């Protein structure tokens, strides 16, 4: 099920105001990988900002943005229509029968940014999606993604709350407030309250993410036929440690 802040048009429009280009060093990190790959699949692409910038900067190969939220892809398509924006997911494929299928063994790079990997909440979800990644990768392709390192306990910064205010559509102030609700093993549930000047009341979104440690993560990757080539703790490619904020993983077909 797609979180409401991705599927609701008003909230999808806000996404790029809170997650604008270079709001995180991950943007340039993934852009460099995309620019050096001929065919690219961005899984959970959202508004597709990395692929949009890649095309703006001269990428001439195949760029596919895959996302289950139509509202996010509508935002992406308004900016560029020379990327294959595809409504769907890795396991089911394109939801629209008219979309070009995701061909097995066709992508030089598959990536997931913005901690999108953490929406796979069960072992079955993880296995099914990694199996699909392995099928879609070229034999010399790479799957690159990041997930928050549970050892860093990043969710604690969401309690009592984390507030961000930005200039939103039309210059109106837009605010997002994250609040931690529950930690149950590997699953962390939180709410996000979005408000814009003039709204009668905030939109309150409930979300759950899974925090896998490196050992568990790597076991799933091996099971799916993916070999870990490198893992980093941050976007400067510093080593992964117990205190690293991220687990940034590079894999190839085994």
Coordinates of C-alpha atoms in Angstrom, one line a residue:
X1 CA 0.0 0.0 0.0
X2 CA 1.4 3.4 -1.0
X3 CA 1.7 6.0 1.7
X4 CA -0.7 8.9 1.3
X5 CA 2.1 11.5 1.1
X6 CA 3.1 9.8 -2.1
X7 CA -0.3 9.1 -3.6
X8 CA -2.2 12.4 -2.7
X9 CA -1.6 15.0 -5.4
X10 CA -1.3 18.0 -3.0
X11 CA 1.3 16.1 -1.0
X12 CA 3.2 14.8 -4.0
X13 CA 3.5 18.4 -5.2
X14 CA 5.1 19.3 -1.9
X15 CA 7.7 16.5 -2.1
X16 CA 10.3 18.4 -4.2
X17 CA 10.1 21.4 -1.9
X18 CA 11.2 19.3 1.1
X19 CA 13.5 17.0 -1.0
X20 CA 14.9 19.5 -3.5
X21 CA 18.0 18.8 -5.6
X22 CA 21.1 18.4 -3.4
X23 CA 19.2 18.5 -0.2
X24 CA 21.3 15.4 0.6
X25 CA 24.7 14.3 -0.7
X26 CA 23.0 11.2 -2.0
X27 CA 21.8 13.1 -5.1
X28 CA 25.3 13.6 -6.6
X29 CA 26.4 10.2 -5.4
X30 CA 23.6 8.5 -7.5
X31 CA 23.8 10.9 -10.3
X32 CA 27.4 10.0 -10.9
X33 CA 26.4 6.3 -11.2
X34 CA 23.6 7.1 -13.5
X35 CA 25.7 9.2 -15.8
X36 CA 28.2 6.3 -16.2
X37 CA 25.5 3.7 -17.1
X38 CA 23.8 3.1 -20.4
X39 CA 20.4 1.8 -19.1
X40 CA 19.1 2.7 -15.7
X41 CA 16.1 1.6 -13.5
X42 CA 15.3 3.9 -10.6
X43 CA 13.1 1.9 -8.3
X44 CA 10.7 4.0 -6.1
X45 CA 11.8 7.0 -8.2
X46 CA 9.2 9.3 -6.7
X47 CA 9.3 12.6 -8.6
X48 CA 12.3 11.3 -10.4
X49 CA 14.7 14.2 -9.6
X50 CA 17.9 12.1 -10.2
X51 CA 16.8 10.9 -13.6
X52 CA 15.5 14.3 -14.5
X53 CA 18.9 15.9 -13.7
X54 CA 20.7 13.1 -15.6
X55 CA 18.7 13.8 -18.7
X56 CA 19.3 17.6 -18.3
X57 CA 23.0 16.9 -18.1
X58 CA 23.1 14.9 -21.3
X59 CA 22.4 11.3 -20.5
X60 CA 21.4 9.7 -23.8
X61 CA 20.6 6.1 -22.8
X62 CA 17.6 4.5 -21.4
X63 CA 16.2 5.9 -18.2
X64 CA 13.3 4.2 -16.4
X65 CA 11.6 5.6 -13.3
X66 CA 9.4 3.0 -11.5
X67 CA 7.0 4.0 -8.8
X68 CA 3.7 2.7 -7.5
X69 CA 2.3 6.2 -6.8
X70 CA 0.7 7.9 -9.8
X71 CA 0.7 11.3 -8.2
X72 CA 4.5 11.3 -7.9
X73 CA 5.0 10.3 -11.5
X74 CA 2.6 13.1 -12.6
X75 CA 5.0 15.6 -11.0
X76 CA 7.9 13.9 -12.7
X77 CA 6.3 13.9 -16.1
X78 CA 5.4 17.6 -15.9
X79 CA 9.2 18.4 -15.8
X80 CA 10.4 15.9 -18.4
X81 CA 8.6 13.5 -20.8
X82 CA 11.8 12.0 -22.2
X83 CA 12.1 9.5 -19.3
X84 CA 10.1 6.3 -19.1
X85 CA 8.0 7.1 -16.1
X86 CA 6.4 3.7 -15.3
X87 CA 3.6 3.1 -12.8
X88 CA 4.3 -0.2 -11.1
X89 CA 6.7 -2.1 -8.8
X90 CA 9.5 -4.6 -9.2
X91 CA 7.4 -7.7 -8.5
X92 CA 4.2 -6.9 -10.4
X93 CA 5.9 -4.9 -13.1
X94 CA 4.1 -2.1 -14.9
X95 CA 0.5 -1.7 -13.7
X96 CA -0.5 -0.2 -17.1
X97 CA -0.5 -2.8 -19.8
X98 CA 0.5 -0.1 -22.3
X99 CA 3.8 0.6 -20.6
X100 CA 7.0 -0.9 -22.0
X101 CA 7.8 -4.1 -20.0
X102 CA 10.8 -4.3 -17.8
X103 CA 13.0 -6.8 -19.7
X104 CA 15.0 -9.3 -17.8
X105 CA 18.8 -8.8 -17.9
X106 CA 18.5 -5.4 -19.4
X107 CA 19.7 -2.8 -16.9
X108 CA 23.3 -1.8 -16.3
X109 CA 22.3 0.0 -13.1
X110 CA 19.3 -0.5 -10.8
X111 CA 19.2 1.8 -7.8
X112 CA 17.0 2.7 -4.9
X113 CA 17.5 6.1 -3.2
X114 CA 15.8 8.0 -0.4
X115 CA 15.8 4.8 1.8
X116 CA 13.1 3.3 -0.4
X117 CA 14.5 -0.2 0.4
X118 CA 13.1 0.2 3.9
X119 CA 9.5 0.0 2.7
X120 CA 9.9 -3.8 2.3
X121 CA 8.6 -4.8 5.7
X122 CA 8.6 -8.6 5.6
X123 CA 11.1 -11.3 4.6
X124 CA 8.8 -12.3 1.7
X125 CA 8.8 -8.7 0.5
X126 CA 12.6 -8.5 0.6
X127 CA 13.1 -11.8 -1.1
X128 CA 10.6 -11.1 -3.9
X129 CA 12.0 -7.7 -4.7
X130 CA 15.6 -8.8 -4.6
X131 CA 14.7 -11.7 -6.9
X132 CA 13.2 -9.3 -9.3
X133 CA 16.3 -7.1 -9.2
X134 CA 18.5 -10.0 -10.0
X135 CA 16.3 -10.9 -13.0
X136 CA 16.4 -7.4 -14.4
X137 CA 20.1 -6.8 -14.0
X138 CA 22.5 -7.3 -16.9
X139 CA 25.2 -9.8 -16.0
X140 CA 27.8 -7.0 -15.5
X141 CA 25.2 -4.7 -14.0
X142 CA 25.1 -3.2 -10.5
X143 CA 22.3 -2.8 -7.9
X144 CA 23.1 0.1 -5.6
X145 CA 20.9 1.2 -2.6
X146 CA 21.0 2.5 0.9
X147 CA 19.2 1.7 4.1
X148 CA 19.6 3.4 7.5
X149 CA 21.9 1.6 9.9
X150 CA 19.8 0.4 12.9
X151 CA 22.9 0.6 15.1
X152 CA 22.8 4.4 14.8
X153 CA 19.2 4.5 16.1
X154 CA 18.3 7.3 13.8
X155 CA 14.7 7.1 14.7
X156 CA 15.5 8.7 18.1
X157 CA 15.8 12.1 16.4
X158 CA 12.1 11.8 15.6
X159 CA 11.2 12.0 19.3
X160 CA 9.7 14.2 20.6
X161 CA 9.5 15.6 17.1
X162 CA 11.5 16.8 14.1
X163 CA 10.2 20.0 12.3
X164 CA 11.1 21.4 8.9
X165 CA 9.6 24.5 7.3
X166 CA 10.3 25.4 3.7
X167 CA 9.0 27.9 1.1
X168 CA 6.3 25.8 -0.7
X169 CA 4.1 26.3 -3.7
X170 CA 3.5 30.0 -4.5
X171 CA 5.9 31.0 -1.8
X172 CA 3.6 29.8 1.0
X173 CA 5.3 28.3 4.1
X174 CA 5.0 24.5 4.2
X175 CA 5.8 22.5 7.4
X176 CA 6.5 18.9 8.0
X177 CA 6.6 17.4 11.5
X178 CA 7.9 13.8 12.1
X179 CA 7.0 12.1 15.3
X180 CA 8.1 8.6 16.4
X181 CA 5.2 6.4 17.3
X182 CA 6.5 2.8 17.9
X183 CA 9.6 0.7 17.6
X184 CA 8.9 -3.0 17.4
X185 CA 12.0 -5.0 16.6
X186 CA 13.1 -4.0 13.1
X187 CA 10.0 -2.0 12.4
X188 CA 9.8 1.7 13.2
X189 CA 6.4 3.5 12.9
X190 CA 6.1 7.3 12.7
X191 CA 3.8 10.0 11.6
X192 CA 4.4 12.9 9.3
X193 CA 2.2 16.0 9.6
X194 CA 2.2 18.2 6.5
X195 CA 0.7 21.7 6.5
X196 CA 0.7 24.7 4.2
X197 CA -0.4 28.2 4.9
X198 CA -4.1 28.4 4.1
X199 CA -4.8 24.7 4.8
X200 CA -7.7 24.2 7.3
X201 CA -5.7 21.4 9.0
X202 CA -2.6 19.3 8.6
X203 CA -2.5 16.1 6.6
X204 CA -1.3 13.3 9.0
X205 CA 0.4 10.3 7.4
X206 CA 1.3 7.1 9.2
X207 CA 4.4 5.2 7.9
X208 CA 6.4 2.1 8.8
X209 CA 10.0 1.4 7.8
X210 CA 12.2 -1.7 8.4
X211 CA 15.7 -1.3 9.7
X212 CA 17.8 -4.3 8.7
X213 CA 21.4 -4.6 9.9
X214 CA 24.2 -5.4 7.5
X215 CA 24.4 -9.1 8.4
X216 CA 20.7 -9.7 7.8
X217 CA 20.7 -7.6 4.7
X218 CA 23.7 -9.4 3.2
X219 CA 22.1 -12.8 3.9
X220 CA 19.1 -11.8 1.8
X221 CA 21.3 -10.5 -1.0
X222 CA 23.3 -13.7 -1.1
X223 CA 20.1 -15.7 -1.2
X224 CA 18.9 -13.7 -4.2
X225 CA 22.1 -14.3 -6.1
X226 CA 23.6 -10.9 -5.6
X227 CA 27.2 -10.5 -4.5
X228 CA 28.2 -7.5 -2.2
X229 CA 31.1 -5.7 -3.8
X230 CA 31.3 -2.8 -1.3
X231 CA 29.4 -1.3 1.6
X232 CA 29.9 2.2 3.0
X233 CA 28.7 4.1 6.0
X234 CA 28.2 7.5 4.3
X235 CA 28.1 9.2 0.9
X236 CA 31.8 10.1 1.1
X237 CA 32.4 6.3 0.9
X238 CA 33.7 6.1 4.4
X239 CA 33.9 2.6 5.9
X240 CA 30.7 1.1 7.4
X241 CA 31.0 1.1 11.2
X242 CA 28.6 0.5 14.1
X243 CA 28.1 4.3 14.3
X244 CA 27.5 4.9 10.6
X245 CA 24.3 6.5 9.6
X246 CA 23.8 4.5 6.4
X247 CA 24.5 1.1 4.9
X248 CA 25.2 2.0 1.3
X249 CA 25.5 -1.2 -0.7
X250 CA 27.0 -2.0 -4.1
X251 CA 26.1 -5.5 -5.5
X252 CA 26.5 -7.5 -8.8
X253 CA 25.1 -10.7 -9.9
X254 CA 26.9 -13.6 -8.2

